[in-house]
CSV table of C-alpha atoms and ligand atoms in Angstrom, one decimal:
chain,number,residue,atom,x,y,z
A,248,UNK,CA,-0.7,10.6,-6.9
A,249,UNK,CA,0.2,6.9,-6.6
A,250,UNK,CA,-1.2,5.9,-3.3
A,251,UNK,CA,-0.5,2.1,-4.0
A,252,UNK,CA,1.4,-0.9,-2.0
A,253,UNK,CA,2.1,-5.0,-3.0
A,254,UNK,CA,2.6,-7.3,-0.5
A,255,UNK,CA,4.2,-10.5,-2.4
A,256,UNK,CA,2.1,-10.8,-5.4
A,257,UNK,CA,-0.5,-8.5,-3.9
A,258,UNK,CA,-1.5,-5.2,-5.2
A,259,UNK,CA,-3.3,-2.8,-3.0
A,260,UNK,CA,-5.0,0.4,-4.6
A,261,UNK,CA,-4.8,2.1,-1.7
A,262,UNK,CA,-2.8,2.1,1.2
A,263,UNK,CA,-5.1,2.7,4.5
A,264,UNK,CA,-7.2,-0.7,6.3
A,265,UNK,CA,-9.4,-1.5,8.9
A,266,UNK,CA,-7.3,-3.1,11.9
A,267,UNK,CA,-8.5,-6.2,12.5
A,268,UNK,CA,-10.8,-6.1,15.0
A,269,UNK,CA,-12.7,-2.8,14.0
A,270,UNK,CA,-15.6,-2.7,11.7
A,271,UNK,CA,-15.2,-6.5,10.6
A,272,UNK,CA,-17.2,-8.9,13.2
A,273,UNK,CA,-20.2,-9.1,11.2
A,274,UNK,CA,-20.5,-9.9,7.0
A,275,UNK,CA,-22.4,-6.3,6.9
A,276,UNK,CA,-19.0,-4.8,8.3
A,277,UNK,CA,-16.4,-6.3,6.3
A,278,UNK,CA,-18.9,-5.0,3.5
A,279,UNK,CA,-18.7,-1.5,4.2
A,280,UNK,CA,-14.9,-1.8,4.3
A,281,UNK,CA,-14.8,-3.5,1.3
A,282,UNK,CA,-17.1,-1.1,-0.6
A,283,UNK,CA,-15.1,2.1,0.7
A,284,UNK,CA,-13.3,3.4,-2.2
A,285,UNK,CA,-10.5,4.6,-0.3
A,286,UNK,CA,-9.4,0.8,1.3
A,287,UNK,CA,-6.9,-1.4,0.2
A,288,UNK,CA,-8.0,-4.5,1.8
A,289,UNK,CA,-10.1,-5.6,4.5
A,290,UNK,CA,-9.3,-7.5,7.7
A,291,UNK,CA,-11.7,-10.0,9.2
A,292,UNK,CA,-11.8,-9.6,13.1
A,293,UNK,CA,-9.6,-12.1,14.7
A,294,UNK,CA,-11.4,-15.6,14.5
A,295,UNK,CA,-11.4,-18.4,17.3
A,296,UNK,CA,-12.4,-22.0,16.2
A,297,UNK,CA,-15.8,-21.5,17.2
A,298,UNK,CA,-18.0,-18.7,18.1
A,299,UNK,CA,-17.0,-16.2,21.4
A,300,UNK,CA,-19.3,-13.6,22.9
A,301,UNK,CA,-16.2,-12.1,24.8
A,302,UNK,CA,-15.4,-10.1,27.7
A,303,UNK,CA,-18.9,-8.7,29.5
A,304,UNK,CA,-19.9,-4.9,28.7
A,305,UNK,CA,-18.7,-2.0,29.4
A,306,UNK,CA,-15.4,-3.2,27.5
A,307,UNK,CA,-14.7,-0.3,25.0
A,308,UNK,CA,-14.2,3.1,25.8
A,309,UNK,CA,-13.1,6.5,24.2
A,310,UNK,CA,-10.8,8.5,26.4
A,311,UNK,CA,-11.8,12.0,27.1
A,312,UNK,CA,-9.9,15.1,25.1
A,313,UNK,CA,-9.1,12.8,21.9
A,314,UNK,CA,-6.4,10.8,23.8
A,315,UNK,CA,-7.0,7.5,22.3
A,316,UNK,CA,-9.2,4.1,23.5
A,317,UNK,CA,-9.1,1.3,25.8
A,318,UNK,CA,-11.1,-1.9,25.2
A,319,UNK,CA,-11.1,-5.3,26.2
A,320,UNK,CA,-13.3,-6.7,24.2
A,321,UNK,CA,-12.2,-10.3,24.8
A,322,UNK,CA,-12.3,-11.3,21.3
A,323,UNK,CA,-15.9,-11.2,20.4
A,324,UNK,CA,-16.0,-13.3,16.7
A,325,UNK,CA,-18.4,-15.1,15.4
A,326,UNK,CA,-16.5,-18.1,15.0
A,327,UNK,CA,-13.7,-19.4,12.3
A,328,UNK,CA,-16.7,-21.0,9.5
A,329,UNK,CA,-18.6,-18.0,9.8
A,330,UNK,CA,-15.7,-16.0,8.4
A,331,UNK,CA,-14.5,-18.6,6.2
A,332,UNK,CA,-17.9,-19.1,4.4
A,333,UNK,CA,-17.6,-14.9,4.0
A,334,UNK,CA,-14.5,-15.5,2.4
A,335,UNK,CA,-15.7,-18.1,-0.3
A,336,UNK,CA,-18.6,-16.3,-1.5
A,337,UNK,CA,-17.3,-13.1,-1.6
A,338,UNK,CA,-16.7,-11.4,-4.8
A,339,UNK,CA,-14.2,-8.8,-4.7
A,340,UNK,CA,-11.0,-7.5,-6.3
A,341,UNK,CA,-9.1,-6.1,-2.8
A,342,UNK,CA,-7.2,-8.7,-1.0
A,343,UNK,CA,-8.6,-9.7,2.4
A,344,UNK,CA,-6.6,-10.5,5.2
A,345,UNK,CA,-7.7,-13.6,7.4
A,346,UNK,CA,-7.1,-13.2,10.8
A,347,UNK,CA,-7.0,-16.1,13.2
A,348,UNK,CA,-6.2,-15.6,17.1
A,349,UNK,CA,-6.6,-19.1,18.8
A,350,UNK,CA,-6.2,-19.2,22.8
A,351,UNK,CA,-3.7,-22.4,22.1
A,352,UNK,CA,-1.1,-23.1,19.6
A,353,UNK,CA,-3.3,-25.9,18.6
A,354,UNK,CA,-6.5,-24.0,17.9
A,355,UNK,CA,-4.1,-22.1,15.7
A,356,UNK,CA,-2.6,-24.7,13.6
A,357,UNK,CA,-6.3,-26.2,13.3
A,358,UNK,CA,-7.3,-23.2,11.8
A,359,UNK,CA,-4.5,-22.4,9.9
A,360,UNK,CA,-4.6,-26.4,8.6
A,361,UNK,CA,-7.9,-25.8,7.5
A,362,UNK,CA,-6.6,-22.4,5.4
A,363,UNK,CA,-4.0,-23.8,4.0
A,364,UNK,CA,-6.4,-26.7,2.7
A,365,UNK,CA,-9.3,-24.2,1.3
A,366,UNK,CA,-9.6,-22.2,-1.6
A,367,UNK,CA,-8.6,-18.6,0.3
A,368,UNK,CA,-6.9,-16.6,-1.7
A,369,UNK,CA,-5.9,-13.9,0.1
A,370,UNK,CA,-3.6,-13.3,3.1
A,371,UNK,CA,-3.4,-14.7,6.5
A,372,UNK,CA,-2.5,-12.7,9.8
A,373,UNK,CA,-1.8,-14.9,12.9
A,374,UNK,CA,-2.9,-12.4,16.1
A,375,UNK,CA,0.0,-13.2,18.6
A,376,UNK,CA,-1.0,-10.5,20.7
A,377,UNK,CA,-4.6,-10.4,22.3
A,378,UNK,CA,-4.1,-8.5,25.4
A,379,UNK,CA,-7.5,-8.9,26.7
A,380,UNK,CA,-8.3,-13.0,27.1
A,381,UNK,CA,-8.0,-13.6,31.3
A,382,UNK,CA,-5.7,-16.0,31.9
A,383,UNK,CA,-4.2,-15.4,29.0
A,384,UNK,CA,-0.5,-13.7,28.2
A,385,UNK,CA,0.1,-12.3,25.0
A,386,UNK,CA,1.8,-14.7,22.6
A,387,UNK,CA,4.3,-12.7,21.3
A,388,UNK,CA,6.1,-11.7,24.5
A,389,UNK,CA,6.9,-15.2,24.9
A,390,UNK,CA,10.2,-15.3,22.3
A,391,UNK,CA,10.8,-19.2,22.7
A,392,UNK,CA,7.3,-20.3,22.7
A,393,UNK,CA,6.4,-17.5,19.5
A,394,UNK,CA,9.7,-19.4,17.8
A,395,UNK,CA,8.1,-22.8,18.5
A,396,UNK,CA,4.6,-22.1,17.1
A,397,UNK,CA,6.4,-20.3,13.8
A,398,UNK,CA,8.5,-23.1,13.2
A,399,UNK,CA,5.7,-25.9,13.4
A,400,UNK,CA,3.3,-23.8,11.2
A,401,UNK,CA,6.0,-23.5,8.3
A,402,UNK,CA,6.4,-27.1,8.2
A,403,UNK,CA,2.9,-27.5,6.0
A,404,UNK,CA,2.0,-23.2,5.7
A,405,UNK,CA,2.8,-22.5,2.3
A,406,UNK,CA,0.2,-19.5,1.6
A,407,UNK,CA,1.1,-15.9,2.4
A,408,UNK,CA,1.1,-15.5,6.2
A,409,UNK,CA,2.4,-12.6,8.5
A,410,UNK,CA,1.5,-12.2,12.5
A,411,UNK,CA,0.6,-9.1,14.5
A,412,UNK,CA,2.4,-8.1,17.1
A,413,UNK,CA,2.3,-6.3,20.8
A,414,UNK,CA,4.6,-3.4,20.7
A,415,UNK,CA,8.2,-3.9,22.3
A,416,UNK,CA,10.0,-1.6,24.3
A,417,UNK,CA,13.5,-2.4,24.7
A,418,UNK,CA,15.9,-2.8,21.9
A,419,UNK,CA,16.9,-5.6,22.9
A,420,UNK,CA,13.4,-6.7,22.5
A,421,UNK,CA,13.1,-5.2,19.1
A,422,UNK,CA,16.6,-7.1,18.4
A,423,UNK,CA,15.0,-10.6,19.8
A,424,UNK,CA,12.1,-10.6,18.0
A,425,UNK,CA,13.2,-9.7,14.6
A,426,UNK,CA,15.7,-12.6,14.8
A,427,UNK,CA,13.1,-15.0,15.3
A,428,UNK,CA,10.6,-13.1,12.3
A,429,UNK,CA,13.9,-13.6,10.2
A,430,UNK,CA,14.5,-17.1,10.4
A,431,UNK,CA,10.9,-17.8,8.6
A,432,UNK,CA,9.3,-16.8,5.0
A,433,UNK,CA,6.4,-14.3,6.4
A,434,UNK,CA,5.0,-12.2,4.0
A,435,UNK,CA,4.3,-9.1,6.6
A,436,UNK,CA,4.3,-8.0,10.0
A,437,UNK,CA,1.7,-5.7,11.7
A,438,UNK,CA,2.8,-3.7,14.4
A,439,UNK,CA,1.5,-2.9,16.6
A,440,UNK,CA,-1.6,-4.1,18.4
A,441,UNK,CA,-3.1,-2.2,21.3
A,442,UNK,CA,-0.4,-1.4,24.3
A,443,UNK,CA,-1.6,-3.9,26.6
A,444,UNK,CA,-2.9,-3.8,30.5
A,445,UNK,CA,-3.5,0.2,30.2
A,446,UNK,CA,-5.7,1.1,33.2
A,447,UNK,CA,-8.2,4.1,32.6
A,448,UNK,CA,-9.9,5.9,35.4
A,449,UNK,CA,-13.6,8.2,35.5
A,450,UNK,CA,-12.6,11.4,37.2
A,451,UNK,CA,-16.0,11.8,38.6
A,452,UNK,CA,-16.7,8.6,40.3
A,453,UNK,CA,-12.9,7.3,40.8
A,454,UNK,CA,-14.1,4.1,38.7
A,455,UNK,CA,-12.4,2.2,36.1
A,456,UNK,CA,-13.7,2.2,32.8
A,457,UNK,CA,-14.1,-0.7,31.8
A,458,UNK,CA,-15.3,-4.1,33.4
A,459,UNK,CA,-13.6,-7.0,32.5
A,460,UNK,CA,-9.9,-7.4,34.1
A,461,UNK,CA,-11.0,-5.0,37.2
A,462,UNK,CA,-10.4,-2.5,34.0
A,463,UNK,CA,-7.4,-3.1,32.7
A,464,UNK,CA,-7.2,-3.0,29.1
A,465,UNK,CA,-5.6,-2.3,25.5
A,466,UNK,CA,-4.9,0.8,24.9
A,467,UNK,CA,-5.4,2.8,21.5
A,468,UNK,CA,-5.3,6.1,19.3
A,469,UNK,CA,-3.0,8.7,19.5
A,470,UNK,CA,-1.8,7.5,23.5
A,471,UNK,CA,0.3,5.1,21.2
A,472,UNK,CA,1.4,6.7,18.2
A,473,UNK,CA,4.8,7.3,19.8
A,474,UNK,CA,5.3,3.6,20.4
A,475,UNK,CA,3.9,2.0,17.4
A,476,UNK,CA,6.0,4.8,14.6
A,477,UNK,CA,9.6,3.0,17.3
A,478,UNK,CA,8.1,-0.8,16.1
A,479,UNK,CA,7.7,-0.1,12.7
A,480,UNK,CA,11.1,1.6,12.8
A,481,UNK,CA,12.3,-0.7,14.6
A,482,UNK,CA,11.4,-3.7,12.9
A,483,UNK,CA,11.5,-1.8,9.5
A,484,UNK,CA,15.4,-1.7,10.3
A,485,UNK,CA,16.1,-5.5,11.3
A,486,UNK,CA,14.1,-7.4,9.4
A,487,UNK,CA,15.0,-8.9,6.2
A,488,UNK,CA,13.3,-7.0,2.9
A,489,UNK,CA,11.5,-9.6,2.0
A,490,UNK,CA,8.7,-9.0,5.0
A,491,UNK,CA,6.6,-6.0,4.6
A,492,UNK,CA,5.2,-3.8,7.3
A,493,UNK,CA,2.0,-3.0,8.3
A,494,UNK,CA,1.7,-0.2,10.6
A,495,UNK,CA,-0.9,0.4,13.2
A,496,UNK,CA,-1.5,2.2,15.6
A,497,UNK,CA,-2.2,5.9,16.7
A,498,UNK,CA,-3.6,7.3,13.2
A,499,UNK,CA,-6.0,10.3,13.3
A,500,UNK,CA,-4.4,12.5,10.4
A,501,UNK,CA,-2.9,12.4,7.4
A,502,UNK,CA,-0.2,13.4,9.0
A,503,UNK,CA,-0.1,10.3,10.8
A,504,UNK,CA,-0.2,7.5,8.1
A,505,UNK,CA,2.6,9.7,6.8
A,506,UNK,CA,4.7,9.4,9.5
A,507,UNK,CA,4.2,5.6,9.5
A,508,UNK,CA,5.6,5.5,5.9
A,509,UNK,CA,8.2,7.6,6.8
A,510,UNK,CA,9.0,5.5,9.3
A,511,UNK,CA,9.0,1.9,6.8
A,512,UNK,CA,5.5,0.9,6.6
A,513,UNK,CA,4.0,-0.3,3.6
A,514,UNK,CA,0.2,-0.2,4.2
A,515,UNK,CA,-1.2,1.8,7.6
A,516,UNK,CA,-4.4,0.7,9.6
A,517,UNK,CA,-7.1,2.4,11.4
A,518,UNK,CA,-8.3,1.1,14.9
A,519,UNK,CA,-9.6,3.3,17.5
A,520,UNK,CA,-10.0,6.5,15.0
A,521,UNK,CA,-12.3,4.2,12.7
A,522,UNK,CA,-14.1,3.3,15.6
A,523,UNK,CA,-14.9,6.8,16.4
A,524,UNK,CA,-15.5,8.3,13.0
A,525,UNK,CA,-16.6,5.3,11.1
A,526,UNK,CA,-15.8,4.8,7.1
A,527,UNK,CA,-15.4,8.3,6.0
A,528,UNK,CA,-12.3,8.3,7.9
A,529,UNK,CA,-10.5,6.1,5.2
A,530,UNK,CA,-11.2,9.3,2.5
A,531,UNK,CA,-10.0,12.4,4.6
A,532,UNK,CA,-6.9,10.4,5.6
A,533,UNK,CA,-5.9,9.6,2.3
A,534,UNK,CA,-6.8,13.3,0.9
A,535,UNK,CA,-5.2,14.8,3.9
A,536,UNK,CA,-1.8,12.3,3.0
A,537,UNK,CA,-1.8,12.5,-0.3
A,538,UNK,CA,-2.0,16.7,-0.1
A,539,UNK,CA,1.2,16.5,2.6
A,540,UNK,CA,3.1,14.1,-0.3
A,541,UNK,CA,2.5,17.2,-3.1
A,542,UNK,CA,3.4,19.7,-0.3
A,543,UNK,CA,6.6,17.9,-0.1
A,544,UNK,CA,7.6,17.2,-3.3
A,545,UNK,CA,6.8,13.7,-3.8
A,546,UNK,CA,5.1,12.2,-6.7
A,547,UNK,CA,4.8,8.6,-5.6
A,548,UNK,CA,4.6,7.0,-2.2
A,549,UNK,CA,7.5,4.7,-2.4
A,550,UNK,CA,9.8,7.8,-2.7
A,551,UNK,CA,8.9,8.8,0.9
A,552,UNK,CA,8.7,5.3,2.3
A,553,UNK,CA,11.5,5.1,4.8
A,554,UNK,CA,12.8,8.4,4.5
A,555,UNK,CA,13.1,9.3,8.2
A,556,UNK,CA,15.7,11.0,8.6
A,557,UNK,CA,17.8,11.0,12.0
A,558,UNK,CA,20.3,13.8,13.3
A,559,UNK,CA,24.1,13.8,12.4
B,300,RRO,O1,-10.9,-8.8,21.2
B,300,RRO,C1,-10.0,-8.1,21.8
B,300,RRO,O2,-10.2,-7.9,23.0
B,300,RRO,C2,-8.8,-7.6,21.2
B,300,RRO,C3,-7.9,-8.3,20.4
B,300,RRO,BR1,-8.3,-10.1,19.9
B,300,RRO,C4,-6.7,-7.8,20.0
B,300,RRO,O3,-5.9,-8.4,19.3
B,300,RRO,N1,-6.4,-6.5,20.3
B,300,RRO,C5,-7.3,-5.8,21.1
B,300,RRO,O4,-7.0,-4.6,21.4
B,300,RRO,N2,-8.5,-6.3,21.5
């Protein structure tokens, strides 16, 4: 079975990554990705310009009865050189996927200057969706200021970039967006990133979760499955051909990445689930996918990507 994806002039062997953010803060993470033989890439975590401790602890936290996550971290990175040096020396054959999330738009043209005038190779994801810095709205929910950075970025960005996004949850949301995406030459969009602002509460002691933002946090796991197979959908259906999807979020089962495909996505990622099950996860999601694809009658992925059907 042909479990395989390009992005531009990409090739992935496989379709399933690490969302960025999980199990790729530290050089040994990204390293266990990268060795897993059933990962088509690997993301860095979401680099600032310089080094961020983030949000004080508790600020992760598994939901009981399998429901999904909440964190707010607070983007915890270990700062835009140390990933970039990771980058340089590494030695690998999978793509890798550099993720920058600065708290301005200039911290993210800085960085994405500096990119664009290195020797990286691989692929570039601009986080416009942090839920979790105080003070700080997400990016993305802002259309005319999300147009504004796009447009100044594309007038010297000439490597392969795409941007992750919040989950939407109007169409005319979905419509809004994808106009803007469309106007510029992105390779991919990821959708989605955590559902933003969830609020989790202990049953015994009435207490939030989490600490930072009084609790409030992104939320995770199969909670948002529902919402991110609408953006991929969504998105798969408005925006130009040209811009692959990754999809992301609420992936457990094989089942799961299926549904994403099924739905338009080209590669899938695993947040919370990796989180909780660590690498093995990557090789019973694809054996569990690739077994539903044979049940089915496909013999190659792209037959099934897409193929969602709706009722007359
Ligand atoms: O570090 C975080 O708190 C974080 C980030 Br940057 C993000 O993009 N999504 C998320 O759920 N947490």
């Amino acid at each position: 079975m042909q479990l395989t994806a390009n992005i531009q002039n990409y090739h992935f062997d496989h379709i399933l990554l690490n969302a960025a953010g999980v199990m790729c803060q530290t050089t040994t993470e990204l390293d266990t990705v990268l060795a897993s033989d059933y990962t088509g890439a690997v993301v860095t975590k979401s680099a600032t310009p310089t080094l961020r401790e983030g949000n004080p602890e508790p600020r992760y936290f598994e939901i009981p009865n399998h429901l999904g996550t909440i964190n707010s971290m607070g983007l915890p990175n270990a700062g835009f050189d140390y990933y970039m040096s990771y980058v340089s020396e590494k030695q690998t054959t999978k793509p890798i996927f550099f993720s920058v999330a600065g708290l301005s738009k200039q911290d993210n043209l800085d960085m994405l200057h500096q990119l664009q005038d290195s020797d990286f190779k691989g692929l570039i994801e601009l986080n416009l969706s942090c839920p979790n810095v105080p003070g700080k709205p997400q990016t993305a929910y802002d259309f005319e200021t999300t147009e504004q950075i796009l447009s100044e970025v594309f007038t010297f960005f000439t490597k392969p970039l795409g941007v992750k996004l919040p989950p939407y949850f109007d169409i005319a949301h979905f419509d809004m967006i994808a106009d803007i995406l469309n106007k510029f030459p992105l390779a991919f969009v990821n959708t989605i990133n955590s559902i933003g602002n969830g609020l989790v509460i202990d049953e015994v002691t009435d207490t939030v979760v989490i600490k930072p933002k009084s609790g409030f946090g992104g939320i995770g796991g199969p909670l948002v499955k529902a919402t991110a197979l609408a953006n991929v959908r969504a998105l798969r259906q408005r925006l130009n051909s040209s811009i692959k999807i990754i999809g992301t979020g609420g992936v457990t089962t094989g089942r799961d990445v299926y549904e994403h495909i099924l739905c338009g996505a080209d590669l899938v990622e695993v947040g919370s689930q990796l989180a909780i099950e660590g690498i093995d996860v990557f090789e019973r999601l694809e054996k569990e996918l690739a077994d539903i694809l044979t049940e089915k009658g496909y013999t190659t992925l792209d037959d099934a990507r897409g193929q969602l059907k709706t009722i007359s």
